[in-house]
Amino acid sequence: ITDGTYVIDVAGQGLRGKDCVKISDGNFTITSGKDAIKSDNEEDEYRGYVYITGGTFNIDSDADGIYGYNMVDIEGGEFNITTSKSSTADSYKGIKSDLYIYIDGGTIDINSADDGIHSDGNVYIVDGTITISSSDDGIHANGMLQIDGGTITITNSYEGLEATYVLINGGTIYVTATDDGINASSITNAYICSVEINGGYVSVTVGQGDTDGIDSNGYI
């Protein structure tokens, strides 16, 4: 899709391309009972991805907002994503991938009933303005969560940033969490459990009780 205005209200998925969904511009209002934007080819490592470089997206989903099995790649656009729990789905994340999420630009506002941004693999954030309120983790990666730039504001979450290996090289990050602000937990053997901060600005506020600003089950 390269342009146009789309108003979609469905009980199923809003936009689904098994091999890929590619969008460079357009105005999208999507209300869906299942995933709003989805690509789920698991059989080919070069397919099953969502690639967005521009456009305006207002998403209200009873499942995942944006899901790409192999990758979600966002390099521009304006996103307002709200997810809610329903009896027809078992995942309610704002942006989700089983392998990779790459964000290099755009303005992303997520209000999620589950993780705001979630990958069973890795998450890479190079640039962009991201605001998240979630009922679980703000940003979660089973493997590596790498932040090189951008502005990330997690206004409300259970844990703010969580991965086996949290690597912060730059950017401006504000985290408000009821549990740990930044947490490195041994979720996968692919990385050594660590929090590594080489630069940037990081502000963490956590709730009362047994909570930590920065917590690693391995190294800091």
Coordinates of N, CA and C in Angstrom, one line a residue, residues 17-190:
G17 N -1.2 -10.2 5.2 CA -0.5 -10.7 4.0 C 0.3 -11.8 4.6
K18 N 0.0 -13.1 4.2 CA 0.8 -14.2 4.8 C 2.3 -14.0 4.6
D19 N 2.7 -13.6 3.4 CA 4.1 -13.4 3.1 C 4.7 -12.1 3.6
C20 N 3.9 -11.0 3.4 CA 4.3 -9.7 3.9 C 3.2 -8.7 3.9
V21 N 3.4 -7.7 4.7 CA 2.6 -6.4 4.5 C 3.6 -5.3 4.4
K22 N 3.5 -4.5 3.4 CA 4.4 -3.4 3.1 C 3.6 -2.1 2.9
I23 N 3.9 -1.1 3.7 CA 3.1 0.2 3.7 C 4.1 1.3 3.7
S24 N 3.9 2.3 2.7 CA 4.8 3.4 2.7 C 4.0 4.7 3.0
D25 N 2.7 4.7 2.9 CA 1.9 5.9 3.2 C 0.4 5.5 3.3
G26 N -0.4 6.4 3.7 CA -1.8 6.1 3.8 C -2.3 6.5 5.2
N27 N -3.6 6.6 5.3 CA -4.3 6.9 6.6 C -5.2 5.7 6.9
F28 N -4.9 5.0 8.1 CA -5.6 3.8 8.4 C -6.3 3.9 9.8
T29 N -7.5 3.5 9.8 CA -8.3 3.4 11.0 C -8.8 1.9 11.0
I30 N -8.2 1.1 12.0 CA -8.5 -0.3 12.0 C -9.1 -0.7 13.4
T31 N -10.2 -1.3 13.4 CA -10.8 -1.8 14.6 C -11.0 -3.3 14.3
S32 N -10.4 -4.2 15.0 CA -10.3 -5.6 14.7 C -10.5 -6.5 15.9
G33 N -11.2 -7.6 15.7 CA -11.4 -8.6 16.7 C -10.2 -9.5 16.9
K34 N -9.3 -9.5 15.9 CA -8.1 -10.3 15.9 C -7.0 -9.3 15.6
D35 N -5.8 -9.8 15.2 CA -4.7 -8.9 14.9 C -5.0 -7.8 13.9
A36 N -4.6 -6.6 14.1 CA -5.0 -5.5 13.2 C -4.2 -5.6 11.9
I37 N -2.8 -5.7 12.0 CA -1.9 -5.9 10.9 C -1.1 -7.1 11.1
K38 N -1.1 -8.1 10.2 CA -0.5 -9.4 10.5 C 0.2 -10.0 9.2
S39 N 1.4 -10.6 9.4 CA 2.0 -11.4 8.4 C 2.6 -12.6 9.2
D40 N 2.3 -13.8 8.8 CA 2.6 -15.0 9.7 C 3.2 -16.2 8.9
N41 N 3.9 -16.0 7.8 CA 4.5 -17.1 7.2 C 5.7 -17.6 8.0
E42 N 5.6 -18.8 8.5 CA 6.7 -19.3 9.4 C 7.6 -20.2 8.6
E43 N 7.3 -20.5 7.3 CA 8.0 -21.5 6.6 C 9.2 -20.9 5.8
D44 N 9.3 -19.6 5.6 CA 10.3 -19.0 4.8 C 10.9 -17.8 5.6
E45 N 12.2 -17.9 5.9 CA 12.8 -16.8 6.7 C 12.8 -15.4 6.1
Y46 N 12.6 -15.4 4.8 CA 12.5 -14.1 4.1 C 11.1 -13.6 3.9
R47 N 10.1 -14.2 4.5 CA 8.7 -13.8 4.4 C 8.2 -13.7 5.8
G48 N 6.9 -13.5 5.9 CA 6.3 -13.3 7.3 C 6.8 -12.1 8.0
Y49 N 6.8 -10.9 7.3 CA 7.2 -9.7 7.9 C 6.3 -8.5 7.6
V50 N 6.3 -7.5 8.5 CA 5.6 -6.3 8.3 C 6.6 -5.1 8.2
Y51 N 6.5 -4.3 7.1 CA 7.5 -3.3 6.8 C 6.7 -2.0 6.6
I52 N 6.9 -1.0 7.4 CA 6.2 0.3 7.3 C 7.2 1.4 7.4
T53 N 7.1 2.3 6.4 CA 8.0 3.5 6.3 C 7.2 4.8 6.4
G54 N 5.9 4.8 6.5 CA 5.1 6.0 6.6 C 3.6 5.7 6.7
G55 N 2.9 6.7 7.0 CA 1.4 6.6 7.2 C 1.0 6.9 8.5
T56 N -0.3 7.0 8.7 CA -1.0 7.3 10.0 C -1.9 6.1 10.3
F57 N -1.7 5.6 11.6 CA -2.4 4.4 11.9 C -3.1 4.6 13.3
N58 N -4.4 4.4 13.3 CA -5.2 4.4 14.5 C -5.8 3.0 14.6
I59 N -5.2 2.2 15.6 CA -5.5 0.8 15.7 C -6.2 0.5 17.1
D60 N -7.3 -0.2 17.0 CA -7.9 -0.7 18.2 C -8.2 -2.2 18.0
S61 N -7.5 -3.0 18.7 CA -7.5 -4.4 18.4 C -7.8 -5.2 19.7
D62 N -8.5 -6.3 19.5 CA -8.8 -7.3 20.6 C -7.7 -8.4 20.6
A63 N -6.7 -8.2 19.8 CA -5.5 -9.1 19.8 C -4.3 -8.2 19.7
D64 N -3.2 -8.7 18.9 CA -2.0 -7.9 18.7 C -2.3 -6.8 17.7
G65 N -1.7 -5.6 18.0 CA -1.8 -4.5 17.1 C -1.1 -4.7 15.8
I66 N 0.2 -5.0 15.8 CA 1.0 -5.3 14.6 C 1.8 -6.5 14.9
Y67 N 1.7 -7.5 14.1 CA 2.4 -8.8 14.3 C 3.1 -9.3 13.0
G68 N 4.4 -9.5 13.0 CA 5.1 -10.1 11.9 C 5.9 -11.3 12.5
Y69 N 5.7 -12.5 12.0 CA 6.3 -13.6 12.5 C 7.9 -13.5 12.5
N70 N 8.5 -13.2 11.3 CA 9.9 -13.1 11.3 C 10.4 -11.7 11.6
M71 N 9.7 -10.7 11.3 CA 10.2 -9.3 11.6 C 9.0 -8.3 11.5
V72 N 9.1 -7.3 12.3 CA 8.4 -6.0 12.2 C 9.4 -5.0 12.0
D73 N 9.4 -4.2 10.9 CA 10.4 -3.2 10.6 C 9.6 -1.9 10.4
I74 N 9.8 -0.9 11.3 CA 9.1 0.4 11.3 C 10.2 1.5 11.1
E75 N 10.0 2.2 10.1 CA 11.0 3.3 9.8 C 10.3 4.6 9.6
G76 N 9.1 4.8 10.0 CA 8.4 6.0 9.9 C 6.9 5.8 10.1
G77 N 6.2 6.9 10.3 CA 4.8 6.8 10.5 C 4.3 7.3 11.8
E78 N 3.0 7.5 12.0 CA 2.4 7.9 13.2 C 1.4 6.8 13.7
F79 N 1.6 6.2 14.9 CA 0.9 5.1 15.3 C 0.2 5.4 16.7
N80 N -1.1 5.1 16.7 CA -1.8 5.1 18.0 C -2.4 3.7 18.1
I81 N -1.9 2.9 19.0 CA -2.3 1.5 19.1 C -2.9 1.2 20.4
T82 N -4.1 0.6 20.5 CA -4.7 0.2 21.7 C -5.1 -1.3 21.5
T83 N -4.7 -2.1 22.5 CA -5.1 -3.5 22.5 C -5.9 -3.8 23.8
S84 N -6.9 -4.7 23.6 CA -7.7 -5.2 24.7 C -7.8 -6.7 24.7
K85 N -8.0 -7.2 25.9 CA -8.2 -8.7 26.0 C -9.6 -9.1 25.5
S86 N -9.6 -10.2 24.8 CA -10.9 -10.8 24.4 C -10.8 -12.3 24.5
S87 N -12.0 -12.9 24.3 CA -12.0 -14.4 24.4 C -11.6 -15.1 23.1
T88 N -11.3 -14.3 22.1 CA -11.0 -14.9 20.8 C -9.5 -14.9 20.5
A89 N -8.7 -14.4 21.4 CA -7.2 -14.3 21.2 C -6.5 -14.6 22.5
D90 N -5.2 -15.0 22.3 CA -4.4 -15.3 23.5 C -3.2 -14.3 23.6
S91 N -3.1 -13.3 22.7 CA -2.0 -12.4 22.7 C -2.6 -11.0 22.5
Y92 N -2.2 -10.0 23.3 CA -2.8 -8.7 23.2 C -1.7 -7.6 23.2
K93 N -0.6 -7.9 22.5 CA 0.6 -7.0 22.5 C 0.4 -5.9 21.5
G94 N 1.1 -4.7 21.7 CA 1.0 -3.6 20.8 C 1.7 -3.9 19.5
I95 N 3.0 -4.3 19.6 CA 3.8 -4.7 18.4 C 4.5 -5.9 18.8
K96 N 4.4 -7.0 17.9 CA 5.0 -8.3 18.3 C 5.6 -9.0 17.1
S97 N 6.7 -9.7 17.4 CA 7.3 -10.6 16.4 C 7.9 -11.8 17.2
D98 N 8.0 -12.9 16.5 CA 8.6 -14.1 17.0 C 10.1 -14.0 16.9
L99 N 10.7 -13.2 16.0 CA 12.1 -13.1 15.8 C 12.7 -11.7 16.0
Y100 N 12.3 -10.7 15.2 CA 13.0 -9.5 15.2 C 12.0 -8.3 15.1
I101 N 12.3 -7.3 15.9 CA 11.6 -6.0 15.8 C 12.7 -4.9 15.6
Y102 N 12.5 -4.1 14.6 CA 13.5 -3.0 14.3 C 12.7 -1.7 14.1
I103 N 13.0 -0.7 14.9 CA 12.4 0.6 14.8 C 13.4 1.7 14.6
D104 N 13.3 2.4 13.5 CA 14.2 3.5 13.2 C 13.4 4.7 12.7
G105 N 12.6 5.2 13.6 CA 11.8 6.4 13.2 C 10.3 6.2 13.5
G106 N 9.6 7.3 13.4 CA 8.2 7.3 13.6 C 7.8 7.8 15.0
T107 N 6.5 8.0 15.2 CA 5.9 8.3 16.5 C 5.0 7.2 16.8
I108 N 5.2 6.6 17.9 CA 4.5 5.4 18.3 C 3.9 5.5 19.7
D109 N 2.6 5.5 19.8 CA 1.9 5.6 21.1 C 1.1 4.3 21.3
I110 N 1.4 3.5 22.4 CA 0.8 2.2 22.6 C 0.2 2.2 24.0
N111 N -1.1 1.8 24.0 CA -1.8 1.5 25.3 C -2.2 0.0 25.2
S112 N -1.5 -0.9 25.9 CA -1.6 -2.3 25.6 C -2.1 -3.1 26.9
A113 N -2.9 -4.1 26.6 CA -3.4 -5.0 27.7 C -2.3 -6.0 28.0
D114 N -1.2 -6.1 27.2 CA -0.1 -7.0 27.5 C 1.2 -6.2 27.2
D115 N 2.3 -6.8 26.8 CA 3.5 -6.0 26.6 C 3.2 -5.0 25.5
G116 N 3.9 -3.9 25.6 CA 3.8 -2.8 24.6 C 4.5 -3.2 23.3
I117 N 5.8 -3.6 23.4 CA 6.5 -4.1 22.3 C 7.2 -5.4 22.8
H118 N 7.0 -6.5 22.0 CA 7.4 -7.8 22.4 C 8.0 -8.6 21.3
S119 N 9.2 -9.2 21.5 CA 9.8 -10.2 20.6 C 10.3 -11.4 21.3
D120 N 10.0 -12.6 20.8 CA 10.6 -13.8 21.3 C 12.1 -13.9 21.0
G121 N 12.5 -13.0 20.1 CA 13.9 -12.9 19.7 C 14.5 -11.6 20.2
N122 N 14.8 -10.7 19.3 CA 15.5 -9.4 19.6 C 14.7 -8.2 19.2
V123 N 14.9 -7.1 19.9 CA 14.4 -5.8 19.6 C 15.5 -4.8 19.5
Y124 N 15.5 -4.1 18.3 CA 16.5 -3.0 18.1 C 15.8 -1.7 17.9
I125 N 16.1 -0.7 18.7 CA 15.5 0.6 18.5 C 16.6 1.6 18.2
V126 N 16.6 2.2 17.0 CA 17.6 3.1 16.6 C 17.2 4.6 16.7
D127 N 15.9 4.8 16.5 CA 15.4 6.2 16.5 C 13.9 6.1 16.6
G128 N 13.2 7.3 16.9 CA 11.8 7.3 17.0 C 11.4 7.9 18.3
T129 N 10.1 8.2 18.4 CA 9.5 8.7 19.6 C 8.4 7.6 20.0
I130 N 8.7 7.0 21.2 CA 7.8 5.8 21.6 C 7.3 6.1 23.0
T131 N 6.0 6.0 23.1 CA 5.3 6.2 24.4 C 4.4 5.0 24.7
I132 N 4.6 4.3 25.8 CA 3.9 3.1 26.1 C 3.3 3.1 27.5
S133 N 2.1 2.6 27.6 CA 1.4 2.3 28.8 C 0.9 0.8 28.6
S134 N 1.3 -0.1 29.5 CA 1.0 -1.5 29.3 C 0.6 -2.1 30.7
S135 N -0.1 -3.2 30.6 CA -0.5 -4.0 31.8 C 0.6 -5.0 32.1
D136 N 1.6 -5.2 31.2 CA 2.8 -6.0 31.5 C 4.0 -5.2 31.3
D137 N 5.0 -5.8 30.5 CA 6.2 -5.1 30.2 C 6.0 -4.0 29.2
G138 N 6.8 -2.9 29.4 CA 6.8 -1.9 28.4 C 7.4 -2.4 27.1
I139 N 8.7 -2.8 27.1 CA 9.4 -3.4 26.0 C 10.0 -4.7 26.5
H140 N 9.8 -5.8 25.8 CA 10.3 -7.1 26.2 C 10.9 -7.8 25.0
A141 N 12.1 -8.4 25.2 CA 12.8 -9.3 24.3 C 13.3 -10.5 25.0
N142 N 13.0 -11.7 24.5 CA 13.6 -12.8 25.1 C 15.1 -12.9 25.0
G143 N 15.6 -12.3 23.9 CA 17.0 -12.3 23.6 C 17.6 -10.9 24.0
M144 N 18.0 -10.1 23.0 CA 18.6 -8.8 23.2 C 17.6 -7.7 23.0
L145 N 17.6 -6.7 23.9 CA 17.0 -5.4 23.6 C 18.1 -4.4 23.5
Q146 N 18.2 -3.8 22.3 CA 19.3 -2.9 22.1 C 18.6 -1.5 21.7
I147 N 19.0 -0.5 22.5 CA 18.5 0.9 22.2 C 19.7 1.8 21.9
D148 N 19.7 2.3 20.7 CA 20.8 3.2 20.2 C 20.4 4.7 20.2
G149 N 19.1 5.0 20.2 CA 18.7 6.3 20.1 C 17.2 6.4 20.2
G150 N 16.7 7.7 20.0 CA 15.3 7.9 20.1 C 14.9 8.3 21.5
T151 N 13.6 8.6 21.7 CA 13.0 9.0 22.9 C 12.0 7.9 23.3
I152 N 12.1 7.3 24.4 CA 11.2 6.2 24.9 C 10.7 6.6 26.2
T153 N 9.4 6.7 26.3 CA 8.7 7.0 27.6 C 7.7 5.9 27.9
I154 N 8.0 5.2 29.0 CA 7.1 4.2 29.5 C 6.4 4.8 30.7
T155 N 5.1 5.1 30.5 CA 4.4 5.9 31.6 C 3.9 4.9 32.6
N156 N 3.6 3.7 32.3 CA 3.0 2.8 33.2 C 3.3 1.3 32.7
S157 N 3.8 0.5 33.6 CA 4.1 -0.9 33.2 C 4.4 -1.7 34.4
Y158 N 4.4 -3.0 34.3 CA 4.8 -3.9 35.3 C 6.3 -3.8 35.4
E159 N 7.0 -4.2 34.4 CA 8.5 -3.9 34.2 C 8.7 -3.1 33.0
G160 N 9.6 -2.2 33.1 CA 9.8 -1.2 32.0 C 10.5 -1.8 30.8
L161 N 11.7 -2.2 30.9 CA 12.5 -2.8 29.9 C 13.0 -4.2 30.4
E162 N 12.7 -5.3 29.6 CA 13.1 -6.6 30.1 C 13.7 -7.4 28.9
A163 N 14.8 -8.1 29.1 CA 15.4 -9.0 28.1 C 16.5 -9.8 28.9
T164 N 17.0 -10.8 28.2 CA 18.2 -11.5 28.7 C 19.4 -10.5 28.7
Y165 N 19.5 -9.8 27.6 CA 20.6 -8.8 27.5 C 20.1 -7.5 27.1
V166 N 20.1 -6.5 28.0 CA 19.6 -5.1 27.8 C 20.9 -4.3 27.5
L167 N 20.9 -3.7 26.3 CA 22.1 -2.9 25.8 C 21.6 -1.5 25.5
I168 N 22.0 -0.5 26.2 CA 21.6 0.9 25.9 C 22.9 1.6 25.5
N169 N 22.9 2.1 24.3 CA 24.0 2.9 23.8 C 23.7 4.3 23.7
G170 N 22.4 4.7 23.7 CA 22.1 6.1 23.6 C 20.6 6.3 23.7
G171 N 20.1 7.5 23.4 CA 18.7 7.8 23.5 C 18.3 8.4 24.8
T172 N 17.1 8.8 24.9 CA 16.5 9.3 26.1 C 15.4 8.4 26.6
I173 N 15.5 7.9 27.8 CA 14.6 6.8 28.3 C 14.0 7.2 29.6
Y174 N 12.7 7.2 29.7 CA 12.0 7.5 31.0 C 11.1 6.2 31.2
V175 N 11.3 5.6 32.4 CA 10.6 4.4 32.8 C 9.8 4.6 34.1
T176 N 8.5 4.3 34.1 CA 7.8 4.2 35.3 C 7.2 2.8 35.4
A177 N 7.5 2.1 36.4 CA 7.1 0.7 36.5 C 6.7 0.3 38.0
T178 N 5.8 -0.6 38.1 CA 5.3 -1.0 39.4 C 6.3 -2.1 40.0
D179 N 7.1 -2.7 39.1 CA 8.1 -3.7 39.6 C 9.5 -3.1 39.1
D180 N 10.3 -3.9 38.6 CA 11.7 -3.4 38.2 C 11.6 -2.5 37.0
G181 N 12.4 -1.5 37.0 CA 12.5 -0.6 35.9 C 13.2 -1.2 34.7
I182 N 14.4 -1.7 34.9 CA 15.1 -2.4 33.8 C 15.6 -3.7 34.4
N183 N 15.2 -4.8 33.7 CA 15.4 -6.1 34.2 C 16.1 -7.0 33.2
A184 N 17.2 -7.6 33.6 CA 17.9 -8.7 32.8 C 17.6 -10.0 33.4
S185 N 16.9 -10.8 32.7 CA 16.5 -12.1 33.3 C 16.9 -13.2 32.3
S186 N 17.3 -14.4 32.8 CA 17.8 -15.5 31.9 C 16.7 -16.1 31.2
I187 N 16.2 -15.6 30.1 CA 15.1 -16.1 29.3 C 15.6 -17.1 28.3
T188 N 16.8 -16.8 27.7 CA 17.4 -17.6 26.7 C 18.9 -17.8 26.9
N189 N 19.4 -18.9 26.4 CA 20.9 -19.2 26.5 C 21.7 -18.5 25.4
A190 N 21.0 -17.8 24.5 CA 21.7 -17.1 23.4 C 22.6 -16.0 23.8

